[in-house]
PDB file of C-alpha atoms and ligand atoms in Angstrom:
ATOM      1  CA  UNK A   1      27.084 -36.773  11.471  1.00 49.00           C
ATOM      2  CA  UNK A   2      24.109 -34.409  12.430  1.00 47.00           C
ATOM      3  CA  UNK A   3      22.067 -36.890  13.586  1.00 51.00           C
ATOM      4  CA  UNK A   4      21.738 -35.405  17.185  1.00 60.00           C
ATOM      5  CA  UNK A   5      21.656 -32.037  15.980  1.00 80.00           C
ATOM      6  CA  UNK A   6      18.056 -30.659  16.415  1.00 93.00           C
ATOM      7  CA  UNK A   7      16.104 -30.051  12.929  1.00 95.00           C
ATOM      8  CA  UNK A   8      13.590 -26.801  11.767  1.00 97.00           C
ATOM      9  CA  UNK A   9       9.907 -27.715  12.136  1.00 97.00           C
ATOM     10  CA  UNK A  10       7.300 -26.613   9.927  1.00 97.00           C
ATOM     11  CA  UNK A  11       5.668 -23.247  11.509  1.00 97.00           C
ATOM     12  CA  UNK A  12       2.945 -22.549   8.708  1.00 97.00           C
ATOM     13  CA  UNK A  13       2.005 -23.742   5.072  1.00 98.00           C
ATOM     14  CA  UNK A  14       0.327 -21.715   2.864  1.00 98.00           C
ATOM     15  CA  UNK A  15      -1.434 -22.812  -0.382  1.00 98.00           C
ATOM     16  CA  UNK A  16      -0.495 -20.183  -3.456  1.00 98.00           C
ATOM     17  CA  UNK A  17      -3.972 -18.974  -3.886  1.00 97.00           C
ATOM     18  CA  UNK A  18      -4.778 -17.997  -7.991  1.00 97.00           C
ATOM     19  CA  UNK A  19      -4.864 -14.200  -8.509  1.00 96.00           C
ATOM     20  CA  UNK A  20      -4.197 -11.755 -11.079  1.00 95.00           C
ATOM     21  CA  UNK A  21      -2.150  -8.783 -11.309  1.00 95.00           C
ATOM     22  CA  UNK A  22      -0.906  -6.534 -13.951  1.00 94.00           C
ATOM     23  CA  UNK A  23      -2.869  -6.288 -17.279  1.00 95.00           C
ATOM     24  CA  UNK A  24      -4.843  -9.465 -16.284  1.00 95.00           C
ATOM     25  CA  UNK A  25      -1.635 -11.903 -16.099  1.00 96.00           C
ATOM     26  CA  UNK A  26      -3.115 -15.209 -14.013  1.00 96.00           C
ATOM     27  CA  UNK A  27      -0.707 -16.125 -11.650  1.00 96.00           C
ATOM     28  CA  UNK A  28      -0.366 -17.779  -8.130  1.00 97.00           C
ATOM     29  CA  UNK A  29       0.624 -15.437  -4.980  1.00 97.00           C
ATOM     30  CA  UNK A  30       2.713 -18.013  -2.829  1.00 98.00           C
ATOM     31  CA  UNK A  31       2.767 -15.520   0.046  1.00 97.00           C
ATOM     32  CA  UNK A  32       2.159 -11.594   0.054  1.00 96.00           C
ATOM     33  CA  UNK A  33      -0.020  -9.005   2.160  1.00 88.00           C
ATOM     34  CA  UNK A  34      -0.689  -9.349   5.622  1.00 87.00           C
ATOM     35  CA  UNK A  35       1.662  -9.444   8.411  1.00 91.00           C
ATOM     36  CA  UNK A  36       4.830  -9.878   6.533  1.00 95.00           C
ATOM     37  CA  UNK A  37       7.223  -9.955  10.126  1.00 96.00           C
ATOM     38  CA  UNK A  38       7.497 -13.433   9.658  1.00 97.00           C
ATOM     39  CA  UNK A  39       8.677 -13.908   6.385  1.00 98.00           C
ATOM     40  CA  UNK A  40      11.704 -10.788   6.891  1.00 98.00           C
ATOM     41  CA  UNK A  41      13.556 -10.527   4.910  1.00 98.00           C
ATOM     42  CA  UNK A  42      10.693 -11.571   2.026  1.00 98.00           C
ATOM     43  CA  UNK A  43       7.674  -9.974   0.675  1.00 98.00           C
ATOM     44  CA  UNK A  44       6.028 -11.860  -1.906  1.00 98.00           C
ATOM     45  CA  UNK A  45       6.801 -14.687  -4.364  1.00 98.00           C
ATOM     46  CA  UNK A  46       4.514 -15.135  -7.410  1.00 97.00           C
ATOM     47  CA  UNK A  47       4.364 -18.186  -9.822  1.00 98.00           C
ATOM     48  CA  UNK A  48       3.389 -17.241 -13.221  1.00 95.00           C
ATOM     49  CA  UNK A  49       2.823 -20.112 -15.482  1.00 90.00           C
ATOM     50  CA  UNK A  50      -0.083 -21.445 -18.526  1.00 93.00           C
ATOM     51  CA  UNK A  51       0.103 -22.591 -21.821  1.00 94.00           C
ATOM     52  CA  UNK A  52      -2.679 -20.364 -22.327  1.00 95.00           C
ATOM     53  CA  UNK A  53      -1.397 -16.744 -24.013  1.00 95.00           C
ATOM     54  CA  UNK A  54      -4.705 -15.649 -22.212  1.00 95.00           C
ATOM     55  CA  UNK A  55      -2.968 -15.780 -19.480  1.00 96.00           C
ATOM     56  CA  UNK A  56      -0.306 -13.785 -19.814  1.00 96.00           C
ATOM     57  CA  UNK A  57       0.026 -11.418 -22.570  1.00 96.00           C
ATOM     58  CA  UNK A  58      -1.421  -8.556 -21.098  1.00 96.00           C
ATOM     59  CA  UNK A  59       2.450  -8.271 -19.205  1.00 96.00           C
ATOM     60  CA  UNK A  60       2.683  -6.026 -16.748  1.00 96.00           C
ATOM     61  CA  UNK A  61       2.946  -2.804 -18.813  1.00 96.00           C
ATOM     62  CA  UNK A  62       4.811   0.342 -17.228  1.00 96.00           C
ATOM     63  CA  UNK A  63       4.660   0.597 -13.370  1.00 97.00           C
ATOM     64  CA  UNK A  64       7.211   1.575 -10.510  1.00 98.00           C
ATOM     65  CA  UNK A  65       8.762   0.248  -7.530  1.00 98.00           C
ATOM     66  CA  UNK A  66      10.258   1.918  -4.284  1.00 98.00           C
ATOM     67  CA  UNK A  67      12.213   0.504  -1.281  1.00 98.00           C
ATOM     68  CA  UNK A  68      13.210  -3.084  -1.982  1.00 98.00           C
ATOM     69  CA  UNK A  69      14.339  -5.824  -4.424  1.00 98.00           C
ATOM     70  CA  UNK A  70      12.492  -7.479  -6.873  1.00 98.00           C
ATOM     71  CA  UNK A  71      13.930 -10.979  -8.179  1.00 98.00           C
ATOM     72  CA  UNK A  72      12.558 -12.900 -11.065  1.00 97.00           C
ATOM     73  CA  UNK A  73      13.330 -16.302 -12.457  1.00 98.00           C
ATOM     74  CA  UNK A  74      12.000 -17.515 -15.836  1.00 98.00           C
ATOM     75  CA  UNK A  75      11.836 -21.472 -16.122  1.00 98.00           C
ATOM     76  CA  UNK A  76       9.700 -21.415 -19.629  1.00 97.00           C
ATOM     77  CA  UNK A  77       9.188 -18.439 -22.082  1.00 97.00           C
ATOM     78  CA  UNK A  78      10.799 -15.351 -22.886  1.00 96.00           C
ATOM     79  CA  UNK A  79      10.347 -12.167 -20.999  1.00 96.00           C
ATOM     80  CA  UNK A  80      11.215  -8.525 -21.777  1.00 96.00           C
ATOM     81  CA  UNK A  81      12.139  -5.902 -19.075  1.00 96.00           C
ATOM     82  CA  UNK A  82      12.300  -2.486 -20.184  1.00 96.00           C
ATOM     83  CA  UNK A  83      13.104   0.466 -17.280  1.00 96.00           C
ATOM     84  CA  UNK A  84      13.581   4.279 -16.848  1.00 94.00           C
ATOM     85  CA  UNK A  85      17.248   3.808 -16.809  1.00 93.00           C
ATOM     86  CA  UNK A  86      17.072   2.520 -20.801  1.00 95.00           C
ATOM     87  CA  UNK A  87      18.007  -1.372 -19.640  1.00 94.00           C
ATOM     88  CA  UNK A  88      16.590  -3.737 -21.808  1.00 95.00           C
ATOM     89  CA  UNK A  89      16.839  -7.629 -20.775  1.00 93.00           C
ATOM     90  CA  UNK A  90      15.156 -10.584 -22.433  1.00 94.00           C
ATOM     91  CA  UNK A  91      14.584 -13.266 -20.147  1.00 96.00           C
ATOM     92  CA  UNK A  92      14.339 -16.731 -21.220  1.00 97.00           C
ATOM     93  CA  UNK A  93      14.196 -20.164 -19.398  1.00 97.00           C
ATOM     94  CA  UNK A  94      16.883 -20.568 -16.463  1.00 98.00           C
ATOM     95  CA  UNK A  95      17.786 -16.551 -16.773  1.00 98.00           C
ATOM     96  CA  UNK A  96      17.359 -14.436 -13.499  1.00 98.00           C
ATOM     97  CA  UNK A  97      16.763 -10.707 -13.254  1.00 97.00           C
ATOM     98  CA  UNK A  98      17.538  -9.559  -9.515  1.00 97.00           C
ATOM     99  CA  UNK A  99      16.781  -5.739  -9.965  1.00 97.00           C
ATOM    100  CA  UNK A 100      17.216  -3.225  -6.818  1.00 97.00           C
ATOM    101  CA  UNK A 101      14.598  -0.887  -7.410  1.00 97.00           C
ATOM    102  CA  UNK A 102      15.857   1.188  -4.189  1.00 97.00           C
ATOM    103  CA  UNK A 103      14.161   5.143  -4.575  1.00 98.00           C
ATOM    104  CA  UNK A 104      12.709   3.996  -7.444  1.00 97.00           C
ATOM    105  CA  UNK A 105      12.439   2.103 -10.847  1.00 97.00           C
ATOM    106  CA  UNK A 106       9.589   2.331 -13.199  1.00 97.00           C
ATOM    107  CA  UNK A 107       9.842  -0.450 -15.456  1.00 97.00           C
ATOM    108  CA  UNK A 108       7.541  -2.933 -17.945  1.00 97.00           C
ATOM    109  CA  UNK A 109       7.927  -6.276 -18.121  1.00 95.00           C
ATOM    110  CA  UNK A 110       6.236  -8.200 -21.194  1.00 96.00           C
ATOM    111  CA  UNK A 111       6.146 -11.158 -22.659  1.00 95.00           C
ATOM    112  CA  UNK A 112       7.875 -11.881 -25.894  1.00 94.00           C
ATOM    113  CA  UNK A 113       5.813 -14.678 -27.109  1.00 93.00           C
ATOM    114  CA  UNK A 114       2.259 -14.979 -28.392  1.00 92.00           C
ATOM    115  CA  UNK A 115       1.721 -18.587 -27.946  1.00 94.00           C
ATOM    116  CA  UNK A 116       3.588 -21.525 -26.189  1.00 95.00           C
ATOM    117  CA  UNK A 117       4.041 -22.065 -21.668  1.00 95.00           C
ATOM    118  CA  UNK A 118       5.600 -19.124 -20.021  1.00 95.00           C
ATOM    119  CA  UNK A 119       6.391 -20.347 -16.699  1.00 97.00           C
ATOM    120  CA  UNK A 120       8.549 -18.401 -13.633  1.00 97.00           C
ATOM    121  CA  UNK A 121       8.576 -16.809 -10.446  1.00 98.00           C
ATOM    122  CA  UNK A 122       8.954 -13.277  -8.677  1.00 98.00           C
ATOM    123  CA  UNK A 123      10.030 -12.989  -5.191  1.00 98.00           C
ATOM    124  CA  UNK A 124      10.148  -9.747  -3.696  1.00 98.00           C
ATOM    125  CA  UNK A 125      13.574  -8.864  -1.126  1.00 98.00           C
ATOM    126  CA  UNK A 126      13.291  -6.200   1.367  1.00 98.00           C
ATOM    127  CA  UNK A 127      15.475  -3.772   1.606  1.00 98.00           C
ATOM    128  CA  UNK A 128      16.617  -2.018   5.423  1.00 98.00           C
ATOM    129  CA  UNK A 129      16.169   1.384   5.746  1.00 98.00           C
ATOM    130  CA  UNK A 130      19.261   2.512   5.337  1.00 98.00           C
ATOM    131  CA  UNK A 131      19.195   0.837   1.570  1.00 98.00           C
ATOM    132  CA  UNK A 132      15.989   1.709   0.067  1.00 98.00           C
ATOM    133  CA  UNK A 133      16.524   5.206  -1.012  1.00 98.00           C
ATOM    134  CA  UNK A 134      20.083   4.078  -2.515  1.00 97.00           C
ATOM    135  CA  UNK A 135      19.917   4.289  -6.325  1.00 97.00           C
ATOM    136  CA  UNK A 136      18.492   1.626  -8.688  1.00 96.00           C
ATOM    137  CA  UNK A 137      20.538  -1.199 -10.080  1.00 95.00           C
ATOM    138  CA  UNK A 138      19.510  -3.828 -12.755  1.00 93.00           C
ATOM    139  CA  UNK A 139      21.868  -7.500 -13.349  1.00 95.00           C
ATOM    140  CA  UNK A 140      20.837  -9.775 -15.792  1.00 95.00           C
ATOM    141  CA  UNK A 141      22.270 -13.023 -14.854  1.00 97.00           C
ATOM    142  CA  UNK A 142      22.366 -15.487 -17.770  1.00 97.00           C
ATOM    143  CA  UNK A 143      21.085 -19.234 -17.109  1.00 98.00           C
ATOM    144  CA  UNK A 144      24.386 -20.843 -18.367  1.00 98.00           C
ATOM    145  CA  UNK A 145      26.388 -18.410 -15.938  1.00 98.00           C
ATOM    146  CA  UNK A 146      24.143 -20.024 -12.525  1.00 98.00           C
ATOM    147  CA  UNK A 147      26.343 -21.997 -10.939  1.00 98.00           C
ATOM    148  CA  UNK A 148      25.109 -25.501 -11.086  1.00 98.00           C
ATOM    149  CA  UNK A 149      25.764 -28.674  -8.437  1.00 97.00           C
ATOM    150  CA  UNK A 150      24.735 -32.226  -8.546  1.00 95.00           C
ATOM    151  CA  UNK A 151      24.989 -33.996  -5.135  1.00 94.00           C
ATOM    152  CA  UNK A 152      24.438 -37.719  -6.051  1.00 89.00           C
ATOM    153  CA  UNK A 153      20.810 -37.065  -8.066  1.00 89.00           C
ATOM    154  CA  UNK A 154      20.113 -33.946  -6.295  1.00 95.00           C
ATOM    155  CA  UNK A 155      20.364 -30.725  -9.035  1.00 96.00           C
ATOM    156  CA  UNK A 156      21.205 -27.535  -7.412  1.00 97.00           C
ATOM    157  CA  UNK A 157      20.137 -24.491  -9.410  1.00 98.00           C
ATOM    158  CA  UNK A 158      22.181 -21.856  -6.678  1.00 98.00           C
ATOM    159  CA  UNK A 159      20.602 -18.641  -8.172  1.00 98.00           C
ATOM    160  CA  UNK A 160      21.921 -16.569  -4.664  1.00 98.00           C
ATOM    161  CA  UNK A 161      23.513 -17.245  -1.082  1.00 98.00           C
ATOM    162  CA  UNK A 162      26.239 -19.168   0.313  1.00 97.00           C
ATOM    163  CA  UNK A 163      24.745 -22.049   2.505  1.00 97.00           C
ATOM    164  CA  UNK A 164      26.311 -25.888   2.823  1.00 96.00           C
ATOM    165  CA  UNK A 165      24.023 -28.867   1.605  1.00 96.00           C
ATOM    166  CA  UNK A 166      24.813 -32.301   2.316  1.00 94.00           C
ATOM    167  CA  UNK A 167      28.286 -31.114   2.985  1.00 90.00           C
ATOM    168  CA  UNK A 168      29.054 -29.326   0.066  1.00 95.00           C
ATOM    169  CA  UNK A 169      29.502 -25.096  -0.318  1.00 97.00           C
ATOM    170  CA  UNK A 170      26.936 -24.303  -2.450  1.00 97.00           C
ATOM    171  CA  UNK A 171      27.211 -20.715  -3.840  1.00 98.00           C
ATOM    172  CA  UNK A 172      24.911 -18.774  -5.891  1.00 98.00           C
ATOM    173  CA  UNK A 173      25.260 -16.166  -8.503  1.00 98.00           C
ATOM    174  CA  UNK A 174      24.006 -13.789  -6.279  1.00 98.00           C
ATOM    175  CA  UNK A 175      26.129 -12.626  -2.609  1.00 98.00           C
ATOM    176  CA  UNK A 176      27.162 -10.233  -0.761  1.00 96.00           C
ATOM    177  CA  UNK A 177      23.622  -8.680   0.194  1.00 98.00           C
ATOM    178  CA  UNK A 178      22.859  -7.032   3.567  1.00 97.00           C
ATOM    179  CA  UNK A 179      20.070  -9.599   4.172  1.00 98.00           C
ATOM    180  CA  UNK A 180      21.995 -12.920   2.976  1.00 98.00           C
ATOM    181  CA  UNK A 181      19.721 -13.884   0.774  1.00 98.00           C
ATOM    182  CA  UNK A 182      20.089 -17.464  -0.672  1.00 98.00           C
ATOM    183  CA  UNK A 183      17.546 -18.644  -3.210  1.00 98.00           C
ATOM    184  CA  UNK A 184      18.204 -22.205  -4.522  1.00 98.00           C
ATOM    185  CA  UNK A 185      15.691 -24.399  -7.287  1.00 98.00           C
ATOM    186  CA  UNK A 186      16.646 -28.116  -6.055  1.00 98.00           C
ATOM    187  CA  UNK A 187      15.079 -31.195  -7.870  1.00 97.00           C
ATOM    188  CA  UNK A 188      15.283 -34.687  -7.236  1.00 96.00           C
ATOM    189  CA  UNK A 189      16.074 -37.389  -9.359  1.00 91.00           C
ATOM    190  CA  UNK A 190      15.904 -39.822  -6.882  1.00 84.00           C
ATOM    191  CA  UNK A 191      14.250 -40.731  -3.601  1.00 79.00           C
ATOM    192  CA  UNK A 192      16.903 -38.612  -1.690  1.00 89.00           C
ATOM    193  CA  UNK A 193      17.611 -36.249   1.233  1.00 92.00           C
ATOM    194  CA  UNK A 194      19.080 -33.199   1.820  1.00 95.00           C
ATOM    195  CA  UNK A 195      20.488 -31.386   4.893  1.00 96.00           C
ATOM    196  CA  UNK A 196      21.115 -27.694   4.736  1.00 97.00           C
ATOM    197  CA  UNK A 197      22.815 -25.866   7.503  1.00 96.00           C
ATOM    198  CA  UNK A 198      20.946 -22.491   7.011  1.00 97.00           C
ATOM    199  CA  UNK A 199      22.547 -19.698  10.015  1.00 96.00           C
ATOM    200  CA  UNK A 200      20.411 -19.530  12.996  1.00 96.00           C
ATOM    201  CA  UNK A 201      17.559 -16.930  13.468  1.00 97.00           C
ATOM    202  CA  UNK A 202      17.318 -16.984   9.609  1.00 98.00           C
ATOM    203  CA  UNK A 203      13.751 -17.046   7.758  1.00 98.00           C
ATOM    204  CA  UNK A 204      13.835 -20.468   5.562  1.00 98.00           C
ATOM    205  CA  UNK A 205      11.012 -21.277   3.379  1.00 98.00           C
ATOM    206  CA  UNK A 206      10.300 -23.730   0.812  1.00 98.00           C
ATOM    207  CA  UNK A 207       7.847 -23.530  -1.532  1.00 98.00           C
ATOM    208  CA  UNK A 208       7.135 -27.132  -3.816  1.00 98.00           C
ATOM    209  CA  UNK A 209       6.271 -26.664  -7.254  1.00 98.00           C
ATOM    210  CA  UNK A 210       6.443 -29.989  -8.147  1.00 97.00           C
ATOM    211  CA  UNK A 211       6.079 -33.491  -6.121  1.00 97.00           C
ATOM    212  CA  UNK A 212       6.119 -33.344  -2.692  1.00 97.00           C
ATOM    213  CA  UNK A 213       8.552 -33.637  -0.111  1.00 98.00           C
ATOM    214  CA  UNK A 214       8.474 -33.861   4.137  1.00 97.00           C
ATOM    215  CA  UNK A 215      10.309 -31.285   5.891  1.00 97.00           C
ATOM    216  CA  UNK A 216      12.324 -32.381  10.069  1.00 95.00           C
ATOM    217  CA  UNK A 217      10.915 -34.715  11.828  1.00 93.00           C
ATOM    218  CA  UNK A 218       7.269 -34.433  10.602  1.00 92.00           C
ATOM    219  CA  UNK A 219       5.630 -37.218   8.394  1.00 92.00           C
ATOM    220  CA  UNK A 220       3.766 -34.265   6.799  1.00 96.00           C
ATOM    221  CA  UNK A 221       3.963 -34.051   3.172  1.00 97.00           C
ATOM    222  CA  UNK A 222       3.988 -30.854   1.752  1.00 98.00           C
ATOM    223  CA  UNK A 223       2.988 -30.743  -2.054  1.00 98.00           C
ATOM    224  CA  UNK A 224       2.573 -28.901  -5.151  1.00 98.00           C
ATOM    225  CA  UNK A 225       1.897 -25.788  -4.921  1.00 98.00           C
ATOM    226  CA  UNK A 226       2.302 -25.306  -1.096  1.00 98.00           C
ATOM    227  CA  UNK A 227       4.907 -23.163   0.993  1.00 98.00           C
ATOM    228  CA  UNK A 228       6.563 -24.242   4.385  1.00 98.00           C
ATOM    229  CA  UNK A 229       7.459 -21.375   6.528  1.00 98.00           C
ATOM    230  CA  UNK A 230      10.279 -23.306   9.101  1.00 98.00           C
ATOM    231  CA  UNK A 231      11.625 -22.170  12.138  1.00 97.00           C
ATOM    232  CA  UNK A 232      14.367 -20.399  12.698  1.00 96.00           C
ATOM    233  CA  UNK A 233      17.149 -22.622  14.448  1.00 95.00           C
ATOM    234  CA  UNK A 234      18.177 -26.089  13.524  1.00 95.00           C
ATOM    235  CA  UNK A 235      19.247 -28.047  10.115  1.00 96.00           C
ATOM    236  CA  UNK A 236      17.252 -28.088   7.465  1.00 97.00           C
ATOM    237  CA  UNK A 237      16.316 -31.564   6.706  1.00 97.00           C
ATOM    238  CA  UNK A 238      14.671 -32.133   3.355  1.00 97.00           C
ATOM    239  CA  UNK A 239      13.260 -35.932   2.190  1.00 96.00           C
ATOM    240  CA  UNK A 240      11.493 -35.629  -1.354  1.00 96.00           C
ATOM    241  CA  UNK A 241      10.267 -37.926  -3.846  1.00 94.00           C
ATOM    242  CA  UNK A 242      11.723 -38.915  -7.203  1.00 95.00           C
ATOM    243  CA  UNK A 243      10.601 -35.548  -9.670  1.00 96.00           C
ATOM    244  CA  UNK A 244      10.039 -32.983  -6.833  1.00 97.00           C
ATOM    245  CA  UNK A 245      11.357 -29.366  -7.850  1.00 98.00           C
ATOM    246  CA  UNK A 246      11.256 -26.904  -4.763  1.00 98.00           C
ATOM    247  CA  UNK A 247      11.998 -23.504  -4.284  1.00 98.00           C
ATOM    248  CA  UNK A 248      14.553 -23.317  -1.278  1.00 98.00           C
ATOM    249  CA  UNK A 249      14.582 -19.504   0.350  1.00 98.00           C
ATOM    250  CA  UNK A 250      16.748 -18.422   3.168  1.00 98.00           C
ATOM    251  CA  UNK A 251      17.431 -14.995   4.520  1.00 98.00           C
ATOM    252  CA  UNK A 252      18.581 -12.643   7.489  1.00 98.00           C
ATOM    253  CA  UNK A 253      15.600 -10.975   9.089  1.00 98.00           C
ATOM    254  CA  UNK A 254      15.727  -7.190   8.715  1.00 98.00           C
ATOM    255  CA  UNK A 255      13.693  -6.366  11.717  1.00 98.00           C
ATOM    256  CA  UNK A 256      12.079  -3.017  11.265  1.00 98.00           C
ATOM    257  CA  UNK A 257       8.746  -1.886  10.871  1.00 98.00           C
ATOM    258  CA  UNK A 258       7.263  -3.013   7.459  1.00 98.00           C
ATOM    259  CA  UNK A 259       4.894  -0.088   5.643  1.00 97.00           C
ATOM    260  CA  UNK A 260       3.534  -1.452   2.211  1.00 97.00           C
ATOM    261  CA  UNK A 261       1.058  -0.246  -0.272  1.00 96.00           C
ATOM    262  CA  UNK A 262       1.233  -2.459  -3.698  1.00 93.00           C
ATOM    263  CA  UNK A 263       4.073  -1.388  -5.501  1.00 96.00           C
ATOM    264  CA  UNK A 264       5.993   0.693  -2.625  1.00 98.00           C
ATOM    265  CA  UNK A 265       7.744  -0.759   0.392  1.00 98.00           C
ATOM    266  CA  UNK A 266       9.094   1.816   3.349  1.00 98.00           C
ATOM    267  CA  UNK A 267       9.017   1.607   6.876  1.00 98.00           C
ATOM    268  CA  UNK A 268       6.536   4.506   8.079  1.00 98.00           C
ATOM    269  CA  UNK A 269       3.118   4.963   5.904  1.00 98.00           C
ATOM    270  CA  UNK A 270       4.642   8.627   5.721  1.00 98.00           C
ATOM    271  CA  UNK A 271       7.423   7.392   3.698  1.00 98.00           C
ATOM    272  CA  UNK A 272       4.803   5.517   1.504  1.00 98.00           C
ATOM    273  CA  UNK A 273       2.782   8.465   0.812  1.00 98.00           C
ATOM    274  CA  UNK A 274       5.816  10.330  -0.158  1.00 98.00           C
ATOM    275  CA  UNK A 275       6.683   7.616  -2.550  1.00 98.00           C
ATOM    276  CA  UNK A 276       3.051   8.075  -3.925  1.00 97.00           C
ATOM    277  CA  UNK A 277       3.244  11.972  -4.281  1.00 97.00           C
ATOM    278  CA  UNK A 278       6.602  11.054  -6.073  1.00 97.00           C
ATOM    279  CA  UNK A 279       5.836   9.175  -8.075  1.00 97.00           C
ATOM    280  CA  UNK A 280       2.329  11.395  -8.927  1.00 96.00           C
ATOM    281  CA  UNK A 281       4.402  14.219  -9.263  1.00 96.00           C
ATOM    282  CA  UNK A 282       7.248  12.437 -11.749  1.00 95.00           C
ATOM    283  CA  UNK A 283       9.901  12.347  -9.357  1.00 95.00           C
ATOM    284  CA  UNK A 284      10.102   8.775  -8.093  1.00 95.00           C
ATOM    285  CA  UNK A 285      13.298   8.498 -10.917  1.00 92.00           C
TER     286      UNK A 285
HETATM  287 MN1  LIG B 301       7.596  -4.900 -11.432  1.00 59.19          MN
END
């Protein structure tokens, strides 16, 4: 029935270059740094995944955050967030942690294993000014409790947002946020497609960790390991193959000025250097 109606084109694609971060985790940066206007309301998303305790068991010992949202979903392995506030969550494979770090959060988060795959992500929310210097909040949301939808061999993991797909209200754990975020893992059983109606002017992204899949009208094939930035009117149209897992990210544009340095996200580089004297001085928390 949307046939006529006019479909998001691919704007950029990104390959998630290898980095590491931490105490020497290896992981990919999807997107991060830079001029960050174009993915508002988003900052980052990291995938973190090897068999290889190497990789990863240096954690990311205690460090703190200011000024936006930090979200991370575990697919393998078990991780352990520990914070200022005295919150302890395990993570293990399907769980989320969306934590607001807003004025600030120091927190650790370490693996729990000393052998075996850890795999995940971490994509980093923005916050608008009026929100970042609101207090800290931490929600552990349990895999079994992430509501789950299975459109005819398409598997909807709806971690956050409201949006339709294929005709069916799909809603996350996760709503209510100034920004709209909607965060959905979809993966194909089948040689399928999918039409999301995402709200005009919205960022959409979609980031492929598995397979491939071609994105509107485009015969380009966008694989493993590669992020689509779309524009930001039309339907979503989505045409994978049989096995592809993709990240699908949606989210209302914050439009203000965007001042970063690493852990620290404001809007003026004055408010960043306060964050730093803060947090130098002991009273980011
Ligand atoms: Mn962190």
């Amino acid at each position: 029935m949307n046939e006529q109606r006019h479909r998001r084109e691919i704007e950029e694609v990104l390959i998630a270059q290898a980095t590491s971060d931490g105490d020497g985790v290896q992981l990919k940066r999807v997107f991060g740094g830079g001029d960050l206007a174009r993915f508002d309301p988003f900052l980052m998303l990291d995938e973190f995944g090897s068999d290889k305790a190497a990789d990863y068991i240096g954690g990311f010992p205690p460090h703190p955050h200011r000024g936006f949202e930090t979200v991370t979903y575990m697919l393998a392995g078990q991780m352990e967030h520990r914070d200022h506030m005295g919150n302890i969550g395990r993570l293990g494979p399907g769980d989320v942690q969306w934590m607001r770090a807003g004025s600030g959060v120091i927190h650790s988060e370490m693996p729990k294993q000393e052998e075996g795959k850890m795999h995940g992500f971490q994509l980093w929310v923005n916050l608008p000014a009026a929100e970042k210097m609101k207090p800290a909040t931490y929600n552990d949301i349990d895999a079994a409790s992430i509501p789950a939808y299975d459109l005819d061999g398409v598997k909807i993991k709806a971690i956050a947002g409201e949006l339709v797909v294929n005709e069916a209200r799909i809603t996350g754990s996760v709503t209510g946020l100034s920004t709209d975020p909607a965060y959905l893992d979809i993966g194909f059983s089948a040689f399928s497609q999918v039409d999301v109606d995402v709200p005009a002017g919205y960022t959409a992204l979609v980031y492929v960790y598995t397979g491939s899949v071609v994105i509107g009208d485009s015969e380009y094939q966008l694989t493993e390991g590669r992020i689509a930035r779309l524009s930001r009117e039309g339907l979503l149209h989505l045409n994978a193959v049989s096995g592809t897992k993709l990240l699908l990210i949606t989210g209302k544009p914050i439009g203000e000025p965007i001042a970063q340095r690493g852990p620290f996200v404001m809007n003026t580089m004055d408010e960043i250097h306060q964050a730093i004297r803060d947090y130098s001085e002991g009273t980011l928390v």
